[in-house]
Amino acid sequence: MLYFDNASTTKISKSALNAYINSSENFYNPSALYAQALESKKLIEDARSFLIKYFKGDKNSSFIFTGCATEANNTVLNSCITRKDKKYIISAGEHSSIHNTAKSYIEKGFNIKFIPLLSNGGINIEELKKELDNSVALVSCIHVSNETGAINDIKQIVDLTKSLSPNALVHSDGVQAVGKLNIDLKDSGVDFYTISAHKIHGPKGIGALYIKNPNKFKPFILGGGQEKNLRAGTENIPAIVSFIEALKEVKIKDYSKHKKAIMDNLKVDYILISDMYCVNNIISVCFKGVRAETIQHILENKDILVGTGSACNSRAGINRVISQLVNYDYAIGAIRLSFEDVSVEDCKLVAAELSNAVDEYKKRINK
Ligand code: PLP
């Protein structure tokens, strides 16, 4: 089977799975005071220190562990969107966990501005500039688009924001950036950064949120005083330990030859959304007049699994992000190829089968 849907989720690695199983033996509640519980607490604190070091966090920064990246993203918006006299800026290319939360604040009467996208799905910096003023309290912009692979320059966005909106905080959803880009949180200057384990061969149901200034942070999930009062709920030690194990195995690789092999072997008309400013292993390509779900099923019958835009959007009909970039006829035929650890030959084969599937579809409807 050829799995080309890694942006949707990845298979847990053997060592992450072993770490999960082994640390499950440590079932003690880390908030208790006996020695066994202190051992549990140490596992969490070691994991937290690892994240701060790995992502080069700022001097007083911290990470909180969350139930998923969706929770981390919700946390940022819910903690920061508090005043109706302020403006909150969200890129129009965010994952649904940001987009739909932002929309819920519009319904409550808050001033939310969505910034339009460039043709590759990245944020339009010129449009962002127009909205930045003293009233802005938060800017949230995805680091790597889960739909198109577009890379947003977070340092540039932070610098721009802090110069034109000095009181604003900046959040970035880095879920798709981990394992694809080198990340230096201190250097970027970002205030919040979201990550998730299951996109990097860790377990599902665990994410983390980087917080540059924990002292100024208003928690979203209230309850017991876990996570230094920043996120209540008994910590999921096996998932946390396994997440770190997965991170230790991450290797950033060059996929330019793979992307080229795919593009060279697509023998039908298409619009390529993922340009040279995108990571090479997330490719969004649109075929006119075909339905992406049907293409997906034709390929599935050949043991090739691909995405139709984001899995989180795929039941909602037309893809929200892609439909901003190409017209309807192309947007309904948007296929996302996201991969890792496949060969150039595999990429050629997938592109050839994808071309055949599009041909087959067209022949069927023209009968
Ligand atoms: N943000 C991005 C960019 C994603 O791709 C995803 C997953 O699809 C999420 C957030 C949500 O992650 P999780 O499944 O951990 O809630």
CSV table of C-alpha atoms and ligand atoms in Angstrom, one decimal:
chain,number,residue,atom,x,y,z
A,1,MET,CA,0.0,0.0,0.0
A,2,LEU,CA,1.2,3.5,-0.8
A,3,TYR,CA,0.2,6.0,1.9
A,4,PHE,CA,0.2,9.6,0.6
A,5,ASP,CA,-2.0,11.1,3.3
A,6,ASN,CA,0.6,11.9,6.0
A,7,ALA,CA,-0.7,15.4,6.6
A,8,SER,CA,-3.9,13.8,7.8
A,9,THR,CA,-2.1,11.5,10.2
A,10,THR,CA,0.9,9.3,10.5
A,11,LYS,CA,1.5,5.8,11.8
A,12,ILE,CA,2.8,5.6,15.3
A,13,SER,CA,6.5,4.6,15.2
A,14,LYS,CA,7.7,1.4,17.0
A,15,SER,CA,9.7,3.3,19.6
A,16,ALA,CA,6.9,5.8,20.2
A,17,LEU,CA,4.5,2.9,20.7
A,18,ASN,CA,7.0,1.1,23.0
A,19,ALA,CA,7.5,4.2,25.0
A,20,TYR,CA,3.7,4.5,25.3
A,21,ILE,CA,3.3,1.0,26.5
A,22,ASN,CA,6.2,1.1,28.9
A,23,SER,CA,5.2,4.4,30.5
A,24,SER,CA,1.7,3.1,31.0
A,25,GLU,CA,3.1,1.1,33.8
A,26,ASN,CA,3.5,4.4,35.6
A,27,PHE,CA,-0.1,4.9,36.4
A,28,TYR,CA,0.3,7.1,39.5
A,29,ASN,CA,-1.4,10.4,39.6
A,30,PRO,CA,1.4,13.0,39.1
A,31,SER,CA,-0.4,15.4,41.5
A,32,ALA,CA,-0.1,12.9,44.5
A,33,LEU,CA,2.8,13.3,46.9
A,34,TYR,CA,4.2,9.8,47.3
A,35,ALA,CA,7.4,8.7,45.7
A,36,GLN,CA,5.8,6.9,42.8
A,37,ALA,CA,3.8,9.9,41.9
A,38,LEU,CA,6.9,12.1,42.0
A,39,GLU,CA,8.4,9.8,39.5
A,40,SER,CA,5.3,10.4,37.2
A,41,LYS,CA,5.7,14.1,37.7
A,42,LYS,CA,9.4,13.9,36.7
A,43,LEU,CA,8.4,12.3,33.4
A,44,ILE,CA,6.2,15.2,32.6
A,45,GLU,CA,8.7,17.8,33.6
A,46,ASP,CA,11.5,16.1,31.6
A,47,ALA,CA,9.2,16.1,28.6
A,48,ARG,CA,8.4,19.8,29.1
A,49,SER,CA,12.1,20.6,29.3
A,50,PHE,CA,12.8,18.6,26.2
A,51,LEU,CA,10.2,20.6,24.2
A,52,ILE,CA,11.6,23.9,25.4
A,53,LYS,CA,15.1,22.9,24.4
A,54,TYR,CA,14.1,21.2,21.2
A,55,PHE,CA,12.1,24.1,19.9
A,56,LYS,CA,14.5,26.7,21.4
A,57,GLY,CA,11.9,28.4,23.6
A,58,ASP,CA,12.4,31.8,25.1
A,59,LYS,CA,14.0,32.3,28.6
A,60,ASN,CA,10.8,32.2,30.7
A,61,SER,CA,8.7,30.2,28.3
A,62,SER,CA,6.9,26.9,28.8
A,63,PHE,CA,4.8,24.4,27.1
A,64,ILE,CA,1.5,23.0,28.3
A,65,PHE,CA,0.4,19.5,27.2
A,66,THR,CA,-3.1,19.5,25.7
A,67,GLY,CA,-5.5,16.8,24.6
A,68,CYS,CA,-4.7,17.6,20.9
A,69,ALA,CA,-3.7,20.5,18.7
A,70,THR,CA,-7.3,21.5,18.3
A,71,GLU,CA,-7.4,22.1,22.1
A,72,ALA,CA,-4.2,24.1,22.0
A,73,ASN,CA,-5.6,26.3,19.1
A,74,ASN,CA,-8.9,26.8,21.0
A,75,THR,CA,-7.0,27.6,24.1
A,76,VAL,CA,-5.1,30.5,22.4
A,77,LEU,CA,-8.2,32.1,21.0
A,78,ASN,CA,-10.3,31.6,24.1
A,79,SER,CA,-7.5,33.1,26.3
A,80,CYS,CA,-6.9,36.1,24.1
A,81,ILE,CA,-10.2,37.1,22.7
A,82,THR,CA,-11.7,38.9,25.6
A,83,ARG,CA,-12.5,42.5,24.5
A,84,LYS,CA,-15.0,43.8,22.0
A,85,ASP,CA,-13.0,47.1,21.5
A,86,LYS,CA,-10.0,45.1,20.2
A,87,LYS,CA,-9.3,43.6,16.8
A,88,TYR,CA,-8.2,39.9,16.3
A,89,ILE,CA,-6.5,38.9,13.1
A,90,ILE,CA,-6.7,35.4,11.7
A,91,SER,CA,-5.3,34.2,8.3
A,92,ALA,CA,-8.0,32.8,6.0
A,93,GLY,CA,-5.9,29.7,5.6
A,94,GLU,CA,-6.2,28.4,9.2
A,95,HIS,CA,-7.1,24.9,10.2
A,96,SER,CA,-10.8,24.5,11.2
A,97,SER,CA,-9.8,24.5,14.9
A,98,ILE,CA,-8.8,28.2,14.6
A,99,HIS,CA,-11.2,29.1,11.8
A,100,ASN,CA,-14.4,27.8,13.5
A,101,THR,CA,-13.4,29.1,16.9
A,102,ALA,CA,-12.8,32.6,15.4
A,103,LYS,CA,-16.2,32.4,13.6
A,104,SER,CA,-17.9,31.6,16.9
A,105,TYR,CA,-16.4,34.9,18.3
A,106,ILE,CA,-17.8,36.8,15.3
A,107,GLU,CA,-21.3,35.5,16.3
A,108,LYS,CA,-20.7,36.8,19.8
A,109,GLY,CA,-20.0,40.3,18.4
A,110,PHE,CA,-16.2,40.4,18.5
A,111,ASN,CA,-14.1,42.1,15.8
A,112,ILE,CA,-12.4,39.3,13.9
A,113,LYS,CA,-10.6,40.0,10.6
A,114,PHE,CA,-9.7,37.2,8.2
A,115,ILE,CA,-6.6,38.0,6.0
A,116,PRO,CA,-6.9,36.8,2.4
A,117,LEU,CA,-4.4,34.3,1.0
A,118,LEU,CA,-1.9,34.3,-1.9
A,119,SER,CA,-2.4,31.8,-4.7
A,120,ASN,CA,-0.3,29.1,-2.9
A,121,GLY,CA,-2.4,29.3,0.3
A,122,GLY,CA,0.1,31.4,2.3
A,123,ILE,CA,-1.0,34.6,4.0
A,124,ASN,CA,-1.0,37.8,2.0
A,125,ILE,CA,1.4,40.0,3.9
A,126,GLU,CA,0.3,43.2,2.2
A,127,GLU,CA,-3.3,42.6,3.3
A,128,LEU,CA,-2.0,41.8,6.8
A,129,LYS,CA,-0.2,45.2,6.9
A,130,LYS,CA,-3.4,47.0,6.1
A,131,GLU,CA,-5.1,45.6,9.2
A,132,LEU,CA,-2.3,46.1,11.7
A,133,ASP,CA,-2.9,49.0,14.1
A,134,ASN,CA,-3.0,49.8,17.8
A,135,SER,CA,-6.3,48.0,18.3
A,136,VAL,CA,-4.9,44.6,17.3
A,137,ALA,CA,-4.7,42.2,20.3
A,138,LEU,CA,-3.9,38.9,18.5
A,139,VAL,CA,-2.6,37.7,15.1
A,140,SER,CA,-2.9,33.9,14.4
A,141,CYS,CA,-1.2,32.5,11.3
A,142,ILE,CA,-0.5,28.9,10.5
A,143,HIS,CA,3.2,28.1,10.0
A,144,VAL,CA,2.8,25.5,7.2
A,145,SER,CA,-0.6,25.1,5.6
A,146,ASN,CA,-2.1,21.7,6.1
A,147,GLU,CA,-3.9,22.1,2.8
A,148,THR,CA,-1.2,23.3,0.4
A,149,GLY,CA,2.1,23.1,2.3
A,150,ALA,CA,2.6,26.9,2.0
A,151,ILE,CA,5.2,28.2,4.4
A,152,ASN,CA,4.4,31.4,6.2
A,153,ASP,CA,7.4,33.4,7.5
A,154,ILE,CA,6.5,33.6,11.2
A,155,LYS,CA,9.5,35.7,12.1
A,156,GLN,CA,8.5,38.3,9.5
A,157,ILE,CA,4.9,38.2,10.7
A,158,VAL,CA,5.9,38.7,14.3
A,159,ASP,CA,8.3,41.6,13.4
A,160,LEU,CA,5.7,43.3,11.4
A,161,THR,CA,3.0,42.8,14.0
A,162,LYS,CA,5.1,44.0,16.9
A,163,SER,CA,6.2,47.1,14.9
A,164,LEU,CA,2.7,48.1,13.8
A,165,SER,CA,0.6,46.7,16.6
A,166,PRO,CA,2.9,46.9,19.7
A,167,ASN,CA,0.4,45.3,22.1
A,168,ALA,CA,-0.5,42.4,19.9
A,169,LEU,CA,0.3,38.8,20.7
A,170,VAL,CA,1.2,36.4,17.8
A,171,HIS,CA,0.2,32.7,17.6
A,172,SER,CA,1.2,30.2,15.0
A,173,ASP,CA,-0.2,26.7,14.4
A,174,GLY,CA,3.0,24.7,13.8
A,175,VAL,CA,1.4,21.3,13.5
A,176,GLN,CA,2.5,20.7,9.9
A,177,ALA,CA,5.8,22.5,10.3
A,178,VAL,CA,7.3,20.0,12.8
A,179,GLY,CA,9.6,17.6,11.0
A,180,LYS,CA,9.5,19.7,7.9
A,181,LEU,CA,11.3,23.0,9.0
A,182,ASN,CA,13.8,23.9,11.6
A,183,ILE,CA,11.9,25.7,14.3
A,184,ASP,CA,13.5,28.3,16.6
A,185,LEU,CA,10.8,29.8,18.8
A,186,LYS,CA,12.9,32.4,20.5
A,187,ASP,CA,14.3,33.7,17.3
A,188,SER,CA,10.8,33.9,15.7
A,189,GLY,CA,9.6,35.9,18.7
A,190,VAL,CA,6.2,34.2,18.6
A,191,ASP,CA,4.0,34.2,21.7
A,192,PHE,CA,2.2,31.0,21.2
A,193,TYR,CA,3.0,27.9,19.1
A,194,THR,CA,0.9,24.7,18.6
A,195,ILE,CA,2.2,21.2,18.0
A,196,SER,CA,0.6,17.8,17.7
A,197,ALA,CA,2.1,14.3,18.1
A,198,HIS,CA,0.1,12.3,15.6
A,199,LYS,CA,1.5,14.2,12.6
A,200,ILE,CA,5.1,13.1,13.5
A,201,HIS,CA,4.6,9.3,14.2
A,202,GLY,CA,3.5,9.9,17.8
A,203,PRO,CA,0.2,8.9,19.4
A,204,LYS,CA,-3.2,10.6,18.8
A,205,GLY,CA,-4.8,12.6,21.5
A,206,ILE,CA,-1.8,14.7,22.6
A,207,GLY,CA,-0.7,18.1,21.6
A,208,ALA,CA,1.2,20.9,23.3
A,209,LEU,CA,1.1,24.7,23.3
A,210,TYR,CA,4.2,26.9,23.7
A,211,ILE,CA,3.6,30.0,25.8
A,212,LYS,CA,6.2,32.6,25.8
A,213,ASN,CA,5.0,34.4,29.0
A,214,PRO,CA,3.2,31.9,31.2
A,215,ASN,CA,2.8,34.5,33.9
A,216,LYS,CA,0.5,36.5,31.7
A,217,PHE,CA,-1.5,33.6,30.4
A,218,LYS,CA,-5.2,33.1,31.1
A,219,PRO,CA,-6.0,29.3,31.3
A,220,PHE,CA,-8.8,28.0,29.2
A,221,ILE,CA,-9.4,24.6,30.9
A,222,LEU,CA,-10.1,25.1,34.6
A,223,GLY,CA,-10.1,22.5,37.3
A,224,GLY,CA,-7.3,21.1,39.4
A,225,GLY,CA,-4.0,23.0,39.4
A,226,GLN,CA,-2.2,20.7,36.9
A,227,GLU,CA,0.3,22.1,34.4
A,228,LYS,CA,1.3,24.8,36.9
A,229,ASN,CA,-2.3,26.1,36.9
A,230,LEU,CA,-2.2,26.6,33.1
A,231,ARG,CA,-4.3,23.6,31.9
A,232,ALA,CA,-6.3,21.4,34.3
A,233,GLY,CA,-6.8,17.7,33.9
A,234,THR,CA,-4.8,14.7,35.0
A,235,GLU,CA,-1.8,14.5,32.6
A,236,ASN,CA,-1.7,11.7,30.0
A,237,ILE,CA,1.8,10.4,30.8
A,238,PRO,CA,2.0,7.6,28.2
A,239,ALA,CA,1.0,10.0,25.4
A,240,ILE,CA,3.4,12.7,26.7
A,241,VAL,CA,6.4,10.3,26.9
A,242,SER,CA,5.6,8.8,23.5
A,243,PHE,CA,5.3,12.2,21.9
A,244,ILE,CA,8.8,13.0,23.0
A,245,GLU,CA,10.1,9.7,21.7
A,246,ALA,CA,8.5,10.5,18.3
A,247,LEU,CA,10.2,13.9,18.3
A,248,LYS,CA,13.6,12.4,19.0
A,249,GLU,CA,13.2,10.4,15.8
A,250,VAL,CA,12.2,13.3,13.5
A,251,LYS,CA,14.5,13.9,10.6
A,252,ILE,CA,14.0,16.8,8.2
A,253,LYS,CA,14.5,15.4,4.7
A,254,ASP,CA,14.7,16.9,1.2
A,255,TYR,CA,11.7,15.9,-0.9
A,256,SER,CA,12.4,18.1,-4.0
A,257,LYS,CA,13.2,15.0,-6.2
A,258,HIS,CA,9.9,13.4,-5.1
A,259,LYS,CA,7.9,16.5,-5.9
A,260,LYS,CA,9.6,16.8,-9.3
A,261,ALA,CA,8.8,13.1,-10.0
A,262,ILE,CA,5.2,13.6,-9.2
A,263,MET,CA,4.9,16.7,-11.4
A,264,ASP,CA,6.8,15.2,-14.3
A,265,ASN,CA,4.4,12.2,-14.3
A,266,LEU,CA,1.1,13.9,-14.1
A,267,LYS,CA,-0.2,13.5,-17.7
A,268,VAL,CA,-3.5,15.3,-17.4
A,269,ASP,CA,-4.4,19.0,-17.1
A,270,TYR,CA,-4.2,20.4,-13.6
A,271,ILE,CA,-3.6,23.5,-11.5
A,272,LEU,CA,-0.7,23.1,-9.1
A,273,ILE,CA,-1.4,25.1,-5.9
A,274,SER,CA,1.8,24.1,-4.0
A,275,ASP,CA,4.5,26.3,-5.5
A,276,MET,CA,8.2,26.7,-4.6
A,277,TYR,CA,7.3,28.5,-1.3
A,278,CYS,CA,5.7,25.3,0.0
A,279,VAL,CA,7.1,22.3,1.7
A,280,ASN,CA,7.9,19.7,-0.9
A,281,ASN,CA,6.0,16.8,0.7
A,282,ILE,CA,2.5,18.4,0.8
A,283,ILE,CA,1.3,18.9,-2.7
A,284,SER,CA,-2.1,20.2,-3.6
A,285,VAL,CA,-3.2,19.8,-7.1
A,286,CYS,CA,-6.6,20.5,-8.7
A,287,PHE,CA,-8.2,18.7,-11.7
A,288,LYS,CA,-11.0,20.5,-13.5
A,289,GLY,CA,-14.4,18.8,-13.6
A,290,VAL,CA,-13.7,15.8,-11.5
A,291,ARG,CA,-14.8,15.0,-8.0
A,292,ALA,CA,-11.9,14.5,-5.7
A,293,GLU,CA,-13.7,11.8,-3.5
A,294,THR,CA,-14.3,9.6,-6.6
A,295,ILE,CA,-10.6,9.9,-7.6
A,296,GLN,CA,-9.7,9.1,-4.1
A,297,HIS,CA,-11.8,5.9,-4.2
A,298,ILE,CA,-10.4,4.9,-7.7
A,299,LEU,CA,-6.9,5.1,-6.2
A,300,GLU,CA,-7.9,3.3,-3.0
A,301,ASN,CA,-8.9,0.4,-5.2
A,302,LYS,CA,-5.3,0.4,-6.4
A,303,ASP,CA,-3.9,0.5,-2.9
A,304,ILE,CA,-3.0,4.1,-3.0
A,305,LEU,CA,-4.3,6.4,-0.3
A,306,VAL,CA,-4.4,10.1,-1.0
A,307,GLY,CA,-6.2,13.1,0.6
A,308,THR,CA,-8.9,15.3,-0.7
A,309,GLY,CA,-7.8,18.5,1.0
A,310,SER,CA,-7.8,18.3,4.8
A,311,ALA,CA,-9.4,15.3,6.3
A,312,CYS,CA,-11.1,17.6,8.9
A,313,ASN,CA,-12.8,19.4,6.1
A,314,SER,CA,-13.5,16.5,3.8
A,315,ARG,CA,-17.0,15.7,4.9
A,316,ALA,CA,-18.0,19.3,4.8
A,317,GLY,CA,-18.2,19.4,0.9
A,318,ILE,CA,-16.0,21.9,-0.9
A,319,ASN,CA,-12.7,22.6,0.7
A,320,ARG,CA,-12.8,26.0,2.5
A,321,VAL,CA,-9.1,26.9,1.8
A,322,ILE,CA,-8.7,25.6,-1.7
A,323,SER,CA,-11.9,27.2,-2.9
A,324,GLN,CA,-10.3,30.6,-2.1
A,325,LEU,CA,-7.5,29.8,-4.5
A,326,VAL,CA,-9.1,28.3,-7.6
A,327,ASN,CA,-12.6,28.4,-9.0
A,328,TYR,CA,-15.3,25.9,-8.1
A,329,ASP,CA,-14.7,23.5,-11.1
A,330,TYR,CA,-11.1,23.0,-9.9
A,331,ALA,CA,-11.7,23.2,-6.2
A,332,ILE,CA,-14.0,20.1,-6.2
A,333,GLY,CA,-11.2,18.2,-7.8
A,334,ALA,CA,-8.5,19.1,-5.3
A,335,ILE,CA,-6.2,16.2,-4.3
A,336,ARG,CA,-3.6,16.5,-1.6
A,337,LEU,CA,-0.5,14.2,-1.8
A,338,SER,CA,1.4,14.3,1.5
A,339,PHE,CA,4.2,11.8,2.1
A,340,GLU,CA,7.3,10.7,3.9
A,341,ASP,CA,9.7,7.8,3.6
A,342,VAL,CA,8.5,6.8,0.1
A,343,SER,CA,10.8,6.4,-2.9
A,344,VAL,CA,11.0,8.6,-6.1
A,345,GLU,CA,9.7,5.5,-7.9
A,346,ASP,CA,6.6,5.4,-5.6
A,347,CYS,CA,6.0,9.0,-6.5
A,348,LYS,CA,6.1,8.3,-10.2
A,349,LEU,CA,3.7,5.5,-9.8
A,350,VAL,CA,1.2,7.5,-7.8
A,351,ALA,CA,1.3,10.3,-10.3
A,352,ALA,CA,0.8,7.9,-13.2
A,353,GLU,CA,-2.1,6.2,-11.4
A,354,LEU,CA,-3.6,9.6,-10.5
A,355,SER,CA,-3.5,10.6,-14.1
A,356,ASN,CA,-5.2,7.4,-15.1
A,357,ALA,CA,-7.9,7.9,-12.4
A,358,VAL,CA,-8.6,11.4,-13.7
A,359,ASP,CA,-8.8,10.0,-17.3
A,360,GLU,CA,-11.0,7.2,-16.2
A,361,TYR,CA,-13.4,9.6,-14.4
A,362,LYS,CA,-13.7,11.8,-17.4
A,363,LYS,CA,-14.3,8.9,-19.8
A,364,ARG,CA,-17.1,7.6,-17.4
A,365,ILE,CA,-18.9,10.9,-17.3
A,366,ASN,CA,-18.6,11.6,-21.0
A,367,LYS,CA,-20.2,8.2,-21.9
B,1,PLP,N1,-3.6,22.2,12.9
B,1,PLP,C1,-3.2,21.7,11.8
B,1,PLP,C2,-2.5,22.6,10.8
B,1,PLP,C3,-3.6,20.4,11.5
B,1,PLP,O1,-3.1,19.9,10.3
B,1,PLP,C4,-4.3,19.6,12.4
B,1,PLP,C5,-4.7,18.3,12.0
B,1,PLP,O2,-5.4,18.0,11.1
B,1,PLP,C6,-4.7,20.2,13.6
B,1,PLP,C7,-4.4,21.5,13.8
B,1,PLP,C8,-5.5,19.5,14.6
B,1,PLP,O3,-4.7,18.5,15.2
B,1,PLP,P1,-5.3,17.5,16.3
B,1,PLP,O4,-5.8,16.4,15.5
B,1,PLP,O5,-4.1,17.1,17.2
B,1,PLP,O6,-6.3,18.2,17.0
